[in-house]
Amino acid sequence: MKRLIREESGMAMGLAVVMIALIGVMGAGLLVFVRNDLEAVVEVNRGQKAMDIAEAGVQAAKRQLLSDANRRHYDKDFSNDCGSAAPGDDPRIGDDWSPGPNLANADCSSSTAKTSIGVTKNFAGGRFTVTIQCFDQPGDVGDVCAGIDESSPETVEASNRAFFKVTSTGYYPADGSGAKRRVEAIFSTVNLGVPKAYFTPNNINVRGTAEVTDVSLFSLGNVNLYGGATVRGEDKAYLNWKNSFNPTPRPTTAAGIGAAGTISGRVANRDYDSATCPKFVKDLAESSSCSSPGRITFPFDYKTQQGQQDQNRIDFLREEAKTNGVYYSSSGGNVYVGDSGDDVEWPADATSNTVVFIEYTSAGGTNKVTWRPGNDCNDPPLEGTLVVYGGDFTLNQHTTPFKGVVIVRGGVYEEGESVDAGGNTCLNGFVNASGDIEIKGNVEPLATEDVVRRPGFYGVRLWSWRELYG
Amino acid sequence: MRERLLKEEDGFTLPELMVTMMMMILVMFALYSIFDMSIRVFSFGNDKVEAVENARIGLERMEREIRAAYPYDRTATPPDTRLLATWSESEITFGHDLNRDHAITSGEEITYNLSGGSSPTLLRNGQPVIEFVEPEGLKFEYLRADETAAASEAQIAIVRVELTIVVDDRVQKLSTDVALRNRSSQS
């Protein structure tokens, strides 16, 4: 005590300690503000991230619907995921996105309980869980959307537009300890107006004894029927061709020919070209000297087969093929699609939803894909969609038939190697090619319903969107 | 020591005590000033931070609700596809289809605007959401998808919201762009 009174040593230390404590208290106060502010910002940002992740889930579901829009795959009956004998009712593609609690086992005779409904994926530091659910729709035969008691928001048949409800929950961070956002989006399929016919912006030549049955031929160029070639039956896809794309009906529902150029071997009141009345035009604004109705046009949106729209669709089909491991590329020359040992073997488990893409990486006059599996047109057909990009395509005679759609870009489509191929080549489907189409064999269409659900033939459009709270 | 303290009264003189007391008073005043300033700074900072926090949370709520604006009547023929019933610079009215009948009915409309006065409040259907808003501190801008100004309701794809908060003359401006998700669903 005496020492403290007599001496001043140690005072500076004491004062310094007091000052440090004072500054420390003030600094801590400031840190409280900063921390509170940061916490608010972090919370808002986490919420935003969770919302973005939920949105990513919605987009993933939309992509799934573009690959597989079979409503039975999005109900609560696991056994529906395995497909049935009904046309177009193929097995589910990819993961089980349905809201059903059970997952079908490989043999589809039983199921296992899922740990969570729908599909869960990690994304951008968070995770989303998404379900896709079908709706009951008018015209359903039986309980198509099994276990779901909710009607579609519009009273429209599923064959026109199928509705799906996507519910996506986004979490950030992934362990669920932070923000959570839930989004519900309703999507509907939309017909892209892709031709359910034979279509080319160039010419179509039908030769030999070819029989074109129940399907029409359309061209922005000329159509030539040579020799004994015939077009017969009923146009099952477009009937009299009157619809939202074409206001002028034909007086018949027979399969016919529409050409913006000319038709040789034209049948009156069935086939229409630039010389008929009504005049066949590619654009209804074109002039016509015919009395009303002056013009008739394509019963589909042929522009979907050109320009950016077409490129987008081709890009989608390429991606689809790559996803499913059936994308092939060639630097040039011949590519044979056939049995084992050929360049491309058609997938054994192919369904109508299968897309096989064969792409030539360099241009060349000898690029040609040839279809030659099997040796009998009466064999069970191979199904799917075949895209040939950058070359020609030939469907050989005496082969296993192809049931599906052939899309040729950058080349011609040829059916049968010789003009007497009539009856020996069998394509059960449609063709659209950027080059000429040469038909020397028999042709029949796919069922319309089958086409509507085929990847690349329909789009998926957002119908409504909402955020779910709680 | 004890004996010395009891026997002797020697210690500090009166002037010494006076000087000491004066110094103590001065030190106390100085300490009080520092303490008072600290309290003021703390209060000011706290109010400001809290106001901005509230504004952020309120703006986020507004953003989430505007984003999900629903068409007024999808069941009508032709459908009433309006998403915004009011779309002025200072007020916005839209609806949420809470009962899932695909139309906006009574009780499903939401209006955001400002109360009057020199220190207005952001109101949601008349209820306060955010305080300390600057007079005319709520602005809505309506844009097309390419971010040019929309000329009609049907063209509005993005709503730009700007909110200005004032706390003790300190101004904080918050803004956000909200894409109307149900606009694309009608195209």
XYZ file of C-alpha atoms in Angstrom:
657
model
C 0.000 0.000 0.000
C 2.777 2.330 0.973
C 4.577 1.432 -2.170
C 1.540 2.340 -4.240
C 1.316 5.727 -2.522
C 5.012 6.444 -2.858
C 5.672 5.082 -6.304
C 3.950 5.483 -9.695
C 5.400 2.411 -11.341
C 2.707 0.116 -12.801
C 0.210 2.923 -13.306
C 0.726 2.948 -17.051
C -0.018 -0.746 -17.197
C -3.208 -0.253 -15.230
C -4.334 2.579 -17.461
C -3.503 0.595 -20.572
C -5.567 -2.332 -19.314
C -8.503 -0.023 -18.621
C -8.245 1.546 -22.079
C -8.002 -1.830 -23.788
C -11.069 -3.011 -21.887
C -12.933 0.141 -22.918
C -11.979 -0.184 -26.570
C -12.780 -3.897 -26.410
C -16.276 -3.203 -25.161
C -16.877 -0.640 -27.907
C -15.467 -2.975 -30.538
C -17.638 -5.815 -29.315
C -20.659 -3.530 -29.597
C -19.739 -2.730 -33.181
C -19.266 -6.409 -33.932
C -22.784 -7.079 -32.672
C -24.176 -4.729 -35.347
C -22.018 -6.225 -38.055
C -22.938 -9.739 -37.023
C -26.651 -8.988 -36.950
C -26.494 -7.347 -40.347
C -24.487 -10.201 -41.785
C -26.863 -12.752 -40.352
C -29.792 -11.034 -42.034
C -27.941 -10.929 -45.355
C -26.862 -14.549 -45.035
C -30.416 -15.609 -44.256
C -31.806 -13.765 -47.277
C -29.070 -15.176 -49.498
C -29.681 -18.690 -48.241
C -33.349 -18.288 -49.020
C -32.501 -17.082 -52.501
C -30.160 -20.020 -53.041
C -32.762 -22.475 -51.790
C -35.257 -20.937 -54.212
C -32.807 -21.223 -57.107
C -32.154 -24.858 -56.202
C -35.888 -25.572 -56.052
C -36.157 -23.962 -59.485
C -33.359 -26.190 -60.739
C -35.444 -29.137 -59.563
C -38.397 -27.873 -61.564
C -36.224 -27.594 -64.666
C -34.868 -31.105 -64.108
C -38.440 -32.377 -63.925
C -39.302 -30.524 -67.111
C -36.367 -32.189 -68.839
C -37.615 -35.569 -67.605
C -41.061 -34.853 -69.050
C -39.501 -34.079 -72.414
C -38.037 -37.588 -72.398
C -41.033 -39.376 -70.959
C -44.539 -37.929 -70.824
C -46.328 -41.211 -70.148
C -48.796 -40.251 -67.412
C -48.839 -43.758 -65.954
C -45.201 -43.296 -64.909
C -46.189 -40.445 -62.600
C -49.001 -42.034 -60.616
C -48.905 -43.944 -57.331
C -49.069 -47.461 -58.776
C -45.517 -48.759 -59.090
C -46.560 -51.535 -61.469
C -47.503 -48.952 -64.106
C -43.833 -48.043 -64.451
C -43.201 -51.289 -66.287
C -45.354 -50.521 -69.306
C -48.029 -52.676 -70.861
C -49.091 -54.062 -74.180
C -51.100 -50.915 -74.924
C -49.644 -48.873 -77.806
C -47.176 -46.306 -76.535
C -47.246 -47.578 -72.953
C -43.551 -48.236 -72.670
C -41.602 -48.820 -69.466
C -40.522 -45.821 -67.475
C -37.371 -44.009 -68.605
C -34.851 -43.022 -65.953
C -35.532 -42.484 -62.266
C -38.889 -42.817 -60.540
C -40.140 -39.234 -60.225
C -43.621 -40.248 -59.143
C -45.138 -39.308 -55.788
C -45.764 -43.001 -55.087
C -44.031 -44.400 -51.996
C -42.977 -47.647 -53.690
C -40.412 -48.406 -56.332
C -41.017 -51.229 -58.777
C -38.483 -54.037 -58.632
C -36.728 -55.160 -61.782
C -39.294 -57.847 -62.579
C -42.188 -55.513 -61.728
C -43.845 -58.224 -59.672
C -43.208 -56.432 -56.386
C -41.875 -53.211 -54.984
C -39.583 -51.805 -52.350
C -40.333 -48.807 -50.193
C -38.562 -45.633 -51.257
C -36.589 -43.654 -48.717
C -38.178 -40.491 -50.074
C -40.742 -39.868 -52.750
C -39.656 -38.473 -56.080
C -36.058 -37.781 -56.978
C -33.452 -36.162 -54.739
C -30.265 -34.661 -56.100
C -27.477 -32.509 -54.710
C -27.003 -29.286 -56.595
C -24.838 -26.190 -56.082
C -24.120 -26.852 -52.442
C -27.754 -27.639 -51.699
C -30.217 -30.298 -52.672
C -33.650 -30.616 -54.196
C -36.375 -33.200 -53.939
C -38.795 -33.255 -56.830
C -41.934 -35.188 -57.644
C -43.899 -35.313 -60.870
C -47.572 -36.174 -60.557
C -50.142 -36.837 -63.248
C -53.776 -35.667 -63.183
C -57.063 -37.336 -63.929
C -58.110 -36.078 -67.358
C -61.296 -36.317 -69.427
C -61.430 -39.302 -71.734
C -59.263 -41.504 -69.536
C -60.058 -45.168 -70.022
C -59.805 -46.686 -66.561
C -57.712 -45.194 -63.792
C -54.776 -44.062 -65.906
C -53.417 -41.838 -63.164
C -53.757 -44.436 -60.432
C -54.011 -43.343 -56.837
C -54.306 -39.660 -57.705
C -57.644 -37.975 -57.134
C -56.976 -34.615 -58.688
C -58.343 -33.335 -61.986
C -56.292 -31.466 -64.537
C -56.675 -27.682 -64.406
C -58.178 -27.683 -67.904
C -60.828 -30.077 -69.170
C -58.879 -31.375 -72.099
C -58.112 -34.936 -73.093
C -54.605 -36.173 -72.400
C -54.151 -37.138 -76.046
C -54.300 -33.413 -76.810
C -52.433 -32.131 -73.803
C -51.272 -34.058 -70.769
C -50.923 -32.166 -67.498
C -48.326 -32.783 -64.796
C -47.740 -31.232 -61.396
C -44.132 -30.765 -60.379
C -43.391 -30.099 -56.728
C -39.815 -29.180 -55.948
C -38.289 -28.473 -52.553
C -34.900 -26.773 -52.441
C -32.629 -26.879 -49.399
C -29.558 -24.772 -48.744
C -27.255 -26.060 -47.407
C -27.816 -29.652 -48.424
C -28.122 -30.985 -44.892
C -31.376 -29.092 -44.492
C -30.138 -27.004 -41.564
C -30.690 -23.703 -43.362
C -33.215 -22.296 -45.771
C -35.954 -24.286 -47.489
C -38.125 -23.200 -50.416
C -40.940 -25.112 -52.068
C -42.280 -24.554 -55.551
C -45.214 -26.070 -57.393
C -45.340 -25.821 -61.168
C -47.945 -27.294 -63.498
C -46.747 -28.250 -66.947
C -48.672 -29.390 -69.980
C -47.454 -31.104 -73.092
C -47.883 -29.193 -76.302
C -47.977 -30.479 -79.839
C -45.037 -28.934 -81.674
C -46.730 -29.338 -85.025
C -44.122 -31.794 -86.243
C -45.365 -33.507 -89.415
C -47.103 -36.834 -88.961
C -46.479 -37.533 -92.605
C -43.686 -37.672 -95.166
C -42.253 -34.203 -95.502
C -39.309 -32.600 -97.225
C -38.520 -29.064 -98.326
C -37.217 -30.673 -101.531
C -38.775 -33.287 -103.821
C -40.497 -36.609 -103.229
C -40.298 -39.372 -105.810
C -42.420 -42.497 -105.465
C -41.268 -45.232 -107.827
C -41.892 -48.776 -108.900
C -44.813 -50.536 -107.299
C -44.504 -48.683 -104.010
C -47.654 -48.417 -101.956
C -48.060 -45.462 -99.640
C -50.917 -46.421 -97.344
C -52.814 -44.264 -94.846
C -50.268 -41.444 -94.850
C -49.941 -38.274 -96.917
C -46.902 -36.837 -98.659
C -45.967 -33.163 -98.364
C -43.272 -31.210 -100.101
C -42.126 -27.631 -100.540
C -40.886 -28.807 -103.950
C -42.362 -31.328 -106.383
C -43.868 -34.789 -105.910
C -43.577 -37.338 -108.672
C -45.440 -40.628 -108.849
C -43.747 -42.926 -111.339
C -44.952 -46.194 -112.840
C -47.342 -48.143 -110.687
C -46.693 -46.266 -107.474
C -49.849 -45.510 -105.525
C -51.055 -43.510 -102.571
C -54.094 -45.073 -100.968
C -56.112 -45.448 -97.781
C -57.051 -42.721 -95.317
C -54.826 -40.007 -93.895
C -55.167 -41.130 -90.291
C -53.193 -38.233 -88.889
C -54.816 -35.287 -90.640
C -58.016 -36.658 -92.265
C -59.254 -33.819 -94.532
C -56.262 -31.658 -93.510
C -58.399 -28.944 -91.902
C -57.026 -27.853 -88.531
C -55.471 -24.849 -86.815
C -52.695 -24.710 -89.404
C -54.888 -25.098 -92.481
C -58.374 -23.565 -92.715
C -59.356 -25.247 -95.980
C -60.654 -28.813 -95.856
C -60.357 -31.262 -98.686
C -63.563 -32.988 -99.776
C -61.988 -36.290 -98.759
C -60.061 -37.856 -95.908
C -58.034 -40.027 -98.257
C -54.266 -40.066 -97.979
C -53.049 -37.519 -100.499
C -50.267 -35.283 -101.654
C -49.615 -31.618 -100.976
C -46.829 -29.855 -102.836
C -45.894 -26.213 -103.105
C -44.413 -27.102 -106.490
C -46.119 -29.562 -108.807
C -47.388 -33.139 -108.605
C -47.095 -35.595 -111.454
C -49.791 -38.250 -111.326
C -52.046 -36.016 -109.269
C -55.511 -37.223 -108.219
C -58.170 -34.501 -108.395
C -59.833 -33.369 -105.126
C -57.301 -35.406 -103.164
C -53.930 -33.973 -104.109
C -53.117 -30.267 -104.237
C -50.242 -28.318 -105.718
C -49.463 -24.877 -107.124
C -51.641 -25.535 -110.193
C -54.822 -26.676 -108.392
C -57.727 -24.736 -106.970
C -57.477 -24.208 -104.131
C -53.807 -23.558 -104.663
C -51.408 -25.366 -102.336
C -49.292 -22.691 -100.700
C -46.642 -22.711 -98.012
C -47.918 -19.434 -96.647
C -51.589 -18.478 -96.530
C -50.635 -14.883 -97.372
C -49.461 -15.978 -100.817
C -51.471 -14.752 -103.825
C -53.916 -17.065 -105.533
C -56.078 -16.647 -108.604
C -58.543 -19.290 -107.394
C -61.988 -18.331 -106.154
C -62.692 -18.971 -102.489
C -61.262 -21.012 -100.948
C -58.203 -19.843 -102.771
C -55.541 -21.563 -100.733
C -54.824 -24.777 -98.937
C -51.671 -25.430 -96.951
C -49.847 -27.892 -94.730
C -51.894 -29.297 -91.835
C -48.816 -28.893 -89.619
C -46.225 -26.239 -88.923
C -43.608 -27.066 -91.543
C -41.414 -24.279 -90.153
C -40.668 -26.500 -87.164
C -38.586 -28.506 -89.623
C -36.433 -25.572 -90.605
C -34.124 -22.999 -89.085
C -33.546 -22.581 -85.387
C -36.646 -24.516 -84.324
C -35.431 -27.540 -86.222
C -31.901 -27.142 -84.885
C -33.208 -26.969 -81.320
C -35.139 -30.174 -81.832
C -32.157 -31.922 -83.411
C -29.980 -30.773 -80.511
C -32.517 -32.171 -78.068
C -32.643 -35.524 -79.879
C -28.829 -35.664 -79.912
C -28.758 -35.038 -76.169
C -31.443 -37.641 -75.635
C -29.446 -40.225 -77.587
C -26.246 -39.391 -75.714
C -28.033 -39.678 -72.382
C -29.215 -43.152 -73.280
C -25.913 -44.263 -74.801
C -27.180 -44.633 -78.372
C -25.333 -41.774 -80.014
C -22.895 -42.715 -82.766
C -20.555 -40.526 -84.750
C -18.649 -41.254 -87.919
C -16.011 -39.290 -89.776
C -17.549 -40.357 -93.092
C -18.497 -43.192 -95.432
C -20.970 -46.014 -94.888
C -22.569 -46.792 -91.549
C -24.686 -49.916 -91.328
C -27.499 -50.295 -88.847
C -28.184 -53.971 -88.451
C -27.403 -57.025 -86.436
C -24.420 -57.717 -84.204
C -21.264 -57.095 -86.174
C -22.680 -54.085 -87.976
C -21.625 -50.569 -87.083
C -24.787 -49.897 -85.137
C -26.935 -52.532 -83.532
C -30.396 -51.357 -82.725
C -30.883 -51.515 -78.920
C -32.556 -54.768 -77.901
C -34.672 -52.969 -75.307
C -35.661 -50.126 -77.615
C -39.140 -48.676 -77.248
C -40.994 -46.030 -79.174
C -39.248 -43.469 -76.933
C -35.755 -44.613 -77.920
C -33.779 -42.117 -79.968
C -30.758 -43.302 -81.949
C -28.607 -40.524 -83.363
C -25.997 -41.120 -86.047
C -23.898 -38.084 -86.854
C -21.294 -37.522 -89.514
C -18.629 -35.197 -88.198
C -17.447 -34.176 -91.654
C -19.411 -33.479 -94.811
C -19.011 -35.808 -97.757
C -20.931 -37.126 -100.726
C -20.416 -40.722 -99.634
C -21.880 -40.381 -96.157
C -24.650 -42.910 -96.001
C -26.469 -44.800 -93.268
C -28.067 -48.068 -94.353
C -30.777 -49.952 -92.503
C -30.289 -53.706 -92.868
C -31.145 -55.701 -89.724
C -32.744 -59.124 -90.217
C -34.051 -60.304 -93.536
C -37.820 -60.449 -93.286
C -40.323 -57.645 -93.456
C -42.686 -59.750 -91.376
C -40.332 -59.806 -88.376
C -41.446 -57.924 -85.284
C -40.500 -54.311 -85.980
C -37.706 -52.434 -84.270
C -38.981 -49.270 -82.627
C -37.748 -45.782 -82.004
C -36.667 -42.599 -83.699
C -33.628 -42.583 -85.961
C -31.796 -39.360 -86.706
C -29.195 -39.267 -89.468
C -27.222 -36.044 -89.416
C -24.909 -35.045 -92.234
C -25.539 -37.931 -94.599
C -28.055 -39.947 -96.625
C -30.217 -42.757 -95.370
C -31.320 -45.907 -97.163
C -33.811 -48.452 -95.888
C -32.836 -51.713 -97.550
C -35.194 -54.317 -98.928
C -35.887 -57.540 -97.054
C -35.050 -56.255 -93.596
C -36.656 -56.217 -90.196
C -39.152 -53.355 -90.466
C -38.623 -50.089 -88.693
C -41.536 -48.737 -86.686
C -40.892 -45.145 -85.902
C -39.723 -41.873 -87.325
C -36.732 -41.276 -89.538
C -35.256 -37.801 -89.556
C -32.560 -37.057 -92.110
C -30.647 -33.803 -92.071
C -28.085 -32.952 -94.682
C -28.952 -35.805 -97.019
C -31.630 -37.714 -98.874
C -33.951 -40.450 -97.676
C -34.196 -43.508 -99.853
C -36.375 -46.512 -99.313
C -35.399 -49.627 -101.288
C -32.347 -50.001 -103.463
C -34.200 -50.635 -106.699
C -37.341 -49.452 -108.401
C -38.982 -52.854 -108.089
C -38.692 -52.768 -104.325
C -42.434 -52.414 -103.879
C -43.663 -54.637 -101.091
C -40.184 -55.480 -99.922
C -39.327 -52.548 -97.714
C -41.444 -51.737 -94.729
C -41.427 -48.537 -92.794
C -44.202 -48.219 -90.290
C -43.890 -44.562 -89.528
C -43.020 -41.139 -90.813
C -40.081 -39.496 -92.503
C -38.888 -35.976 -92.654
C -35.754 -35.235 -94.556
C -33.966 -32.063 -95.536
C -33.054 -33.623 -98.880
C -35.162 -35.528 -101.420
C -37.292 -38.494 -100.391
C -37.196 -41.537 -102.650
C -39.860 -44.151 -101.908
C -39.626 -47.518 -103.623
C -41.279 -49.720 -101.039
C -44.325 -49.926 -98.836
C -45.124 -47.239 -96.319
C -47.617 -47.090 -93.472
C -48.047 -44.545 -90.690
C -47.671 -44.824 -86.951
C -50.708 -44.475 -84.766
C -51.162 -40.785 -83.987
C -51.211 -41.427 -80.236
C -47.844 -43.083 -80.527
C -46.329 -40.026 -82.136
C -47.683 -37.548 -79.614
C -45.668 -39.155 -76.811
C -42.486 -39.549 -78.817
C -39.523 -37.403 -77.659
C -38.983 -34.497 -79.988
C -42.584 -34.465 -81.180
C -44.036 -32.647 -78.220
C -42.958 -29.782 -76.036
C -43.562 -29.101 -72.370
C -44.971 -25.733 -71.396
C -45.358 -24.114 -68.004
C -49.050 -23.712 -67.168
C -48.792 -22.205 -63.710
C -46.239 -21.569 -61.010
C -46.560 -20.897 -57.313
C -44.426 -20.902 -54.221
C -45.702 -23.032 -51.393
C -45.257 -21.742 -47.888
C -44.965 -23.792 -44.764
C -0.082 0.793 11.605
C -3.393 0.645 13.442
C -1.978 2.606 16.379
C -0.596 5.266 14.061
C -3.950 5.672 12.321
C -5.737 6.005 15.662
C -3.246 8.453 17.199
C -2.480 10.692 14.249
C -4.855 12.660 12.079
C -2.251 13.561 9.473
C -3.358 12.854 5.917
C -4.461 14.904 2.960
C -4.936 18.597 3.307
C -8.212 20.228 2.306
C -6.770 21.735 -0.884
C -5.441 18.362 -1.826
C -8.869 16.850 -1.321
C -10.544 19.651 -3.277
C -8.163 19.239 -6.168
C -8.627 15.502 -6.085
C -12.411 15.828 -6.039
C -12.345 18.299 -8.904
C -10.174 15.965 -10.900
C -12.484 13.084 -10.094
C -15.518 15.088 -11.206
C -13.761 15.982 -14.440
C -12.830 12.366 -15.014
C -16.375 11.271 -14.217
C -17.780 13.791 -16.665
C -15.371 12.582 -19.296
C -16.284 8.971 -18.608
C -19.973 9.816 -18.701
C -19.526 11.530 -22.052
C -17.812 8.466 -23.430
C -20.478 6.208 -21.963
C -23.280 8.399 -23.306
C -21.700 8.493 -26.733
C -21.347 4.730 -26.687
C -25.005 4.327 -25.815
C -26.001 6.723 -28.588
C -23.802 4.980 -31.131
C -25.144 1.613 -30.043
C -28.765 2.742 -30.258
C -28.257 4.401 -33.603
C -26.437 1.412 -35.005
C -28.978 -0.970 -33.591
C -31.930 0.954 -35.012
C -30.318 1.257 -38.387
C -29.342 -2.364 -38.580
C -32.769 -3.456 -37.401
C -34.495 -1.170 -39.879
C -32.419 -2.458 -42.755
C -32.932 -6.047 -41.625
C -36.677 -5.517 -41.533
C -36.557 -3.842 -44.908
C -34.634 -6.749 -46.374
C -37.041 -9.298 -44.987
C -40.047 -7.243 -46.077
C -38.617 -6.764 -49.555
C -37.945 -10.480 -49.840
C -41.545 -11.207 -48.881
C -42.780 -8.728 -51.459
C -40.457 -10.273 -54.047
C -41.720 -13.781 -53.352
C -45.336 -12.730 -53.541
C -44.984 -10.682 -56.713
C -43.052 -13.497 -58.377
C -46.026 -15.840 -57.948
C -48.692 -13.369 -59.165
C -51.457 -15.505 -60.681
C -53.674 -14.794 -63.716
C -56.925 -13.189 -62.642
C -59.270 -15.762 -64.153
C -58.102 -18.724 -66.178
C -61.592 -20.235 -66.113
C -63.257 -17.365 -67.987
C -63.871 -17.409 -71.720
C -61.660 -15.868 -72.908
C -59.366 -16.182 -69.895
C -58.496 -13.043 -67.957
C -54.721 -13.332 -68.100
C -53.907 -10.147 -66.213
C -51.335 -10.710 -63.509
C -51.402 -7.182 -62.123
C -54.623 -5.316 -61.392
C -52.771 -2.133 -60.414
C -49.342 -1.336 -61.731
C -48.443 2.221 -60.958
C -45.120 3.641 -59.874
C -46.144 3.676 -56.217
C -48.613 0.794 -55.936
C -49.013 -2.761 -57.138
C -51.991 -5.126 -56.844
C -52.000 -8.770 -57.822
C -53.480 -12.055 -56.651
C -52.581 -15.505 -55.411
C -54.857 -18.433 -56.190
C -55.017 -19.725 -52.641
C -58.107 -21.905 -53.065
C -56.842 -23.368 -56.352
C -59.894 -22.488 -58.384
C -57.634 -20.915 -61.017
C -59.106 -17.475 -60.449
C -58.445 -14.602 -58.077
C -61.393 -14.203 -55.764
C -62.165 -12.096 -52.720
C -59.393 -12.256 -50.155
C -56.793 -13.413 -52.630
C -55.648 -9.972 -53.744
C -52.516 -8.359 -52.382
C -51.738 -4.651 -52.582
C -48.442 -3.041 -51.677
C -48.246 0.725 -51.226
C -47.008 3.364 -48.813
C -48.903 5.090 -46.025
C -48.863 8.890 -46.074
C -46.970 11.238 -43.800
C -43.392 12.352 -43.414
C -42.205 8.930 -42.282
C -44.362 6.511 -44.233
C -44.718 2.777 -43.734
C -44.866 0.119 -46.406
C -48.315 -1.440 -46.258
C -49.474 -4.864 -47.399
C -53.237 -4.794 -47.741
C -53.219 -1.881 -45.306
C -51.091 -3.647 -42.700
C -47.613 -2.285 -41.880
C -44.693 -4.304 -43.141
C -41.684 -1.982 -43.199
C -41.133 1.226 -41.219
C -38.771 4.155 -41.777
C -39.489 4.290 -45.503
C -38.500 7.548 -47.171
C -41.435 9.580 -48.480
C -42.009 8.291 -52.018
C -39.383 5.700 -51.174
C -41.286 2.849 -52.820
C -40.997 2.676 -56.578
C -42.136 0.026 -59.013
C -40.815 -0.170 -62.543
C -42.437 -2.488 -65.074
C -40.266 -4.074 -67.717
C -40.516 -6.482 -70.621
C -38.396 -9.613 -70.726
C -35.649 -7.674 -72.517
C -35.705 -5.113 -69.671
C -37.156 -2.288 -71.760
C -40.127 -0.405 -70.355
C -43.467 -2.199 -70.721
C -46.259 -0.231 -72.346
C -49.118 -2.514 -71.333
C -49.869 -4.972 -68.583
C -49.543 -7.890 -70.971
C -45.967 -6.888 -71.741
C -44.810 -6.867 -68.136
C -42.426 -9.721 -67.479
C -40.256 -8.148 -64.792
C -41.139 -5.876 -61.880
C -38.284 -3.783 -60.526
C -38.868 -2.835 -56.887
C -36.896 -0.051 -55.231
C -37.257 0.652 -51.529
C -35.500 3.493 -49.711
C -35.169 3.398 -45.927
C -34.202 6.443 -43.830
C -32.977 6.076 -40.239
C -31.644 9.219 -38.524
C -30.983 10.865 -41.863
C -28.999 7.877 -43.033
C -30.395 6.533 -46.340
C -30.316 2.892 -47.369
C -31.633 1.890 -50.793
C -32.651 -1.690 -51.586
C -33.794 -2.892 -54.983
C -34.615 -6.149 -56.723
C -35.883 -7.403 -60.077
C -38.743 -9.891 -59.916
C -39.603 -12.075 -62.906
C -43.318 -12.884 -63.100
C -43.243 -16.637 -63.346
C -46.799 -17.024 -64.548
C -46.308 -14.610 -67.437
C -44.393 -17.180 -69.454
C -47.037 -19.802 -68.782
C -49.524 -17.943 -70.961
C -47.417 -17.579 -74.061
